Amino acid sequence: MNFQRVKNVRLYETIIQQVMGMIDKGELKPGDKFPSERQLIEQLGVSRSILREAFRVLESRGIVESRPGGGRYLRKISGSSFMNFTSMDLERDALLDVIEAREIIEIRVVSLATKRATKEDIEKLMALDREFHGAGTSLEEYREKDKDMAFHLALAEASHNFVLKEVVAYLLTVSKDLREKTMLDFDDWLELCRQHSDIVKAISERKEDEAVEKIKVHLRELRHYILKEKHFKDER
């Protein structure tokens, strides 16, 4: 019998949970407009600051979009119409935007890392790869540890561009908030982790073109695994 640790839930998190629950119940659909701020404050019985924090988080995750002077709307799904739409579909679509951004940013990160990585940077990447590249990893470690994030942050650090590092950190945090791991099969995730070795090898050998190609393959495979659900189609 396994119990889960009890979490201290903040008020704004309960609002987020309500929104996601309404999506799953079909009470909220893509493109729907939310009630005004005043109406929501009255219905929820919370302060304006708590309500705004909840929507700030939802917007940062790509779930809700604000239109200047036009209110807040539930995100529309790209090129798809769902009969049985769920919050996971919405998060998956938002996650594809994150992957698209990573494909732009991390290709440049790897290119710079190949040129700028110090001996210490490369040793750190190799150590992370050895520690958690997938071999012998348990399902529990997969769920609880975030070595994948640590690896990609180390890549960003090796670029020696602090802005790129901050952007990568933000994108990885959004991926985590969008429950990326719940959309990946364990075996698929292990394969993605094994690809880290190819990236590190190319960087350590200062082979820029090869390193760039390896990160392209890595992120392309991530997109493929996210899109494995048969009913979901990416038309971008």
Coordinates of C-alpha atoms in Angstrom, one line a residue:
M1 CA 0.0 0.0 0.0
N2 CA 1.6 3.2 -1.2
F3 CA 0.5 6.6 0.0
Q4 CA 1.6 9.8 -1.8
R5 CA 3.1 12.7 0.1
V6 CA 0.5 15.4 0.9
K7 CA 1.1 18.7 -0.7
N8 CA 0.4 22.2 0.6
V9 CA -1.9 23.5 -2.2
R10 CA -2.1 27.2 -2.7
L11 CA -5.4 28.9 -3.5
Y12 CA -4.4 29.8 -7.0
E13 CA -3.5 26.2 -7.7
T14 CA -7.1 25.2 -6.8
I15 CA -8.3 27.6 -9.5
I16 CA -6.0 26.0 -12.0
Q17 CA -7.3 22.5 -11.0
Q18 CA -10.9 23.8 -11.4
V19 CA -10.1 25.1 -14.9
M20 CA -8.5 21.8 -16.0
G21 CA -11.4 19.8 -14.5
M22 CA -13.9 21.9 -16.4
I23 CA -12.0 21.1 -19.6
D24 CA -12.2 17.4 -18.9
K25 CA -15.9 17.6 -18.2
G26 CA -16.5 19.4 -21.5
E27 CA -17.6 22.6 -19.7
L28 CA -14.7 24.6 -21.3
K29 CA -13.8 24.1 -25.0
P30 CA -11.0 25.5 -27.1
G31 CA -11.6 29.2 -27.9
D32 CA -14.1 29.7 -25.1
K33 CA -14.0 33.1 -23.4
F34 CA -13.7 33.2 -19.6
P35 CA -16.1 35.4 -17.6
S36 CA -14.8 38.8 -16.6
E37 CA -12.4 39.2 -13.8
R38 CA -15.1 40.7 -11.5
Q39 CA -17.4 37.8 -12.2
L40 CA -14.7 35.2 -11.5
I41 CA -13.7 36.9 -8.3
E42 CA -17.3 36.8 -7.1
Q43 CA -17.8 33.2 -8.2
L44 CA -14.6 31.9 -6.8
G45 CA -14.5 34.0 -3.7
V46 CA -10.9 34.9 -4.0
S47 CA -8.9 38.1 -4.2
R48 CA -7.9 39.7 -7.5
S49 CA -4.2 38.9 -6.9
I50 CA -4.9 35.2 -6.4
L51 CA -7.1 35.1 -9.5
R52 CA -4.4 36.9 -11.6
E53 CA -1.7 34.5 -10.3
A54 CA -3.7 31.5 -11.4
F55 CA -4.2 32.9 -14.9
R56 CA -0.6 34.0 -15.1
V57 CA 0.4 30.4 -14.6
L58 CA -2.1 29.1 -17.1
E59 CA -0.9 31.7 -19.6
S60 CA 2.8 30.8 -19.0
R61 CA 1.9 27.2 -19.8
G62 CA 0.1 28.1 -23.0
I63 CA -3.3 26.9 -21.7
V64 CA -5.0 30.4 -21.7
E65 CA -4.4 33.4 -23.9
S66 CA -5.1 37.0 -23.1
R67 CA -6.2 39.4 -25.7
P68 CA -5.6 43.1 -24.9
G69 CA -9.0 44.6 -24.3
G70 CA -10.6 41.4 -25.3
G71 CA -10.5 39.2 -22.2
R72 CA -9.1 35.7 -21.6
Y73 CA -9.7 32.6 -23.8
L74 CA -9.0 28.9 -23.6
R75 CA -6.3 28.1 -26.1
K76 CA -7.4 26.8 -29.5
I77 CA -6.0 23.5 -30.8
S78 CA -3.9 23.8 -33.9
G79 CA -5.7 22.4 -36.9
S80 CA -7.7 19.8 -35.0
S81 CA -11.2 19.4 -33.7
F82 CA -11.9 17.0 -30.8
M83 CA -15.1 15.2 -30.1
N84 CA -13.8 14.1 -26.7
F85 CA -11.4 17.0 -25.9
T86 CA -9.4 16.7 -22.6
S87 CA -6.9 18.9 -20.7
M88 CA -4.2 16.5 -21.8
D89 CA -4.9 17.4 -25.5
L90 CA -4.6 21.0 -24.6
E91 CA -1.3 20.5 -22.8
R92 CA 0.0 18.3 -25.6
D93 CA -0.7 21.1 -28.1
A94 CA 1.0 23.7 -25.9
L95 CA 4.0 21.3 -25.4
L96 CA 4.4 21.2 -29.2
D97 CA 4.9 25.0 -29.2
V98 CA 7.6 24.5 -26.5
I99 CA 9.3 21.8 -28.6
E100 CA 9.2 24.1 -31.6
A101 CA 10.9 26.9 -29.6
R102 CA 13.5 24.4 -28.3
E103 CA 14.3 23.3 -31.9
I104 CA 15.2 27.0 -32.6
I105 CA 17.1 27.7 -29.3
E106 CA 18.9 24.5 -28.5
I107 CA 20.3 24.1 -32.0
R108 CA 22.1 27.4 -31.5
V109 CA 23.0 26.3 -27.9
V110 CA 24.7 23.1 -29.2
S111 CA 26.4 25.0 -32.0
L112 CA 28.0 27.5 -29.5
A113 CA 28.7 24.7 -27.0
T114 CA 30.8 22.9 -29.6
K115 CA 32.9 26.0 -29.9
R116 CA 33.0 27.3 -26.4
A117 CA 32.6 24.3 -24.0
T118 CA 35.5 24.1 -21.5
K119 CA 37.0 20.9 -20.3
E120 CA 35.0 21.2 -17.2
D121 CA 31.8 21.7 -19.2
I122 CA 32.4 18.5 -21.2
E123 CA 33.3 16.5 -18.1
K124 CA 30.0 17.6 -16.5
L125 CA 28.0 16.6 -19.6
M126 CA 29.7 13.2 -19.7
A127 CA 29.1 12.7 -16.0
L128 CA 25.4 13.5 -16.4
D129 CA 25.2 11.2 -19.4
R130 CA 26.8 8.3 -17.5
E131 CA 24.7 8.8 -14.5
F132 CA 21.3 8.9 -16.2
H133 CA 21.4 8.1 -19.9
G134 CA 18.7 5.5 -19.5
A135 CA 20.6 2.2 -18.9
G136 CA 19.3 0.6 -15.7
T137 CA 17.0 3.4 -14.9
S138 CA 13.8 2.5 -13.0
L139 CA 10.3 3.8 -13.6
E140 CA 10.5 5.4 -10.2
E141 CA 13.6 7.3 -11.0
Y142 CA 12.1 8.4 -14.3
R143 CA 9.1 9.9 -12.5
E144 CA 10.9 11.5 -9.6
K145 CA 14.3 12.7 -10.9
D146 CA 14.9 15.3 -13.5
K147 CA 18.3 14.5 -14.9
D148 CA 17.0 15.2 -18.4
M149 CA 16.5 18.8 -17.4
A150 CA 19.9 18.8 -15.7
F151 CA 21.5 17.6 -18.9
H152 CA 19.9 20.2 -21.2
L153 CA 20.7 23.0 -18.7
A154 CA 24.3 21.8 -18.7
L155 CA 24.2 22.1 -22.5
A156 CA 23.0 25.6 -22.2
E157 CA 25.7 26.5 -19.7
A158 CA 28.3 25.1 -22.1
S159 CA 27.2 27.7 -24.6
H160 CA 28.4 30.4 -22.2
N161 CA 25.5 32.7 -23.1
F162 CA 23.6 33.5 -19.9
V163 CA 20.5 34.6 -21.9
L164 CA 20.3 31.3 -23.8
K165 CA 20.7 29.5 -20.5
E166 CA 17.7 31.4 -19.0
V167 CA 15.5 30.8 -22.0
V168 CA 16.3 27.0 -22.0
A169 CA 15.6 26.9 -18.3
Y170 CA 12.2 28.5 -18.8
L171 CA 11.3 26.2 -21.7
L172 CA 12.2 23.1 -19.7
T173 CA 10.2 24.3 -16.7
V174 CA 7.1 24.8 -18.9
S175 CA 7.7 21.3 -20.4
K176 CA 7.6 19.9 -16.8
D177 CA 4.6 21.9 -15.9
L178 CA 2.8 20.6 -18.9
R179 CA 3.4 17.0 -17.7
E180 CA 5.7 16.1 -20.5
K181 CA 6.7 12.8 -18.9
T182 CA 3.1 11.6 -18.6
M183 CA 2.8 11.9 -22.4
L184 CA 5.9 9.7 -23.0
D185 CA 6.1 6.0 -22.8
F186 CA 8.9 4.9 -20.4
D187 CA 10.8 3.1 -23.3
D188 CA 10.5 6.1 -25.5
W189 CA 12.0 8.3 -22.8
L190 CA 14.8 5.9 -22.3
E191 CA 15.6 6.1 -26.0
L192 CA 15.7 9.9 -25.8
C193 CA 18.1 9.7 -22.9
R194 CA 20.4 7.4 -24.8
Q195 CA 20.6 10.0 -27.6
H196 CA 22.4 12.3 -25.1
S197 CA 25.6 10.3 -25.6
D198 CA 25.7 11.1 -29.3
I199 CA 25.3 14.8 -28.6
V200 CA 28.1 14.8 -25.9
K201 CA 30.4 12.8 -28.2
A202 CA 30.1 15.3 -31.0
I203 CA 30.6 18.3 -28.7
S204 CA 33.7 16.7 -27.1
E205 CA 35.1 16.1 -30.6
R206 CA 34.3 19.7 -31.6
K207 CA 32.2 18.5 -34.5
E208 CA 29.7 21.3 -34.8
D209 CA 27.7 20.0 -37.8
E210 CA 27.4 16.6 -36.3
A211 CA 26.4 17.9 -32.9
V212 CA 23.7 20.1 -34.5
E213 CA 22.3 17.2 -36.4
K214 CA 22.2 15.1 -33.3
I215 CA 20.2 17.6 -31.3
K216 CA 17.8 18.0 -34.3
V217 CA 17.2 14.3 -34.3
H218 CA 16.8 14.3 -30.6
L219 CA 14.1 17.0 -30.6
R220 CA 12.4 15.6 -33.7
E221 CA 12.1 12.2 -31.9
L222 CA 10.6 14.0 -28.9
R223 CA 8.0 15.6 -31.1
H224 CA 7.3 12.2 -32.7
Y225 CA 6.8 10.5 -29.3
I226 CA 4.5 13.3 -28.1
L227 CA 2.4 12.9 -31.2
K228 CA 2.0 9.1 -30.9
E229 CA -1.6 9.4 -29.9
K230 CA -3.5 8.3 -33.0
H231 CA -6.2 11.0 -32.7
F232 CA -3.8 13.9 -32.5
K233 CA -2.5 15.4 -35.7
D234 CA 0.1 18.2 -35.9
E235 CA -0.4 20.3 -39.0
R236 CA 2.3 22.9 -38.4

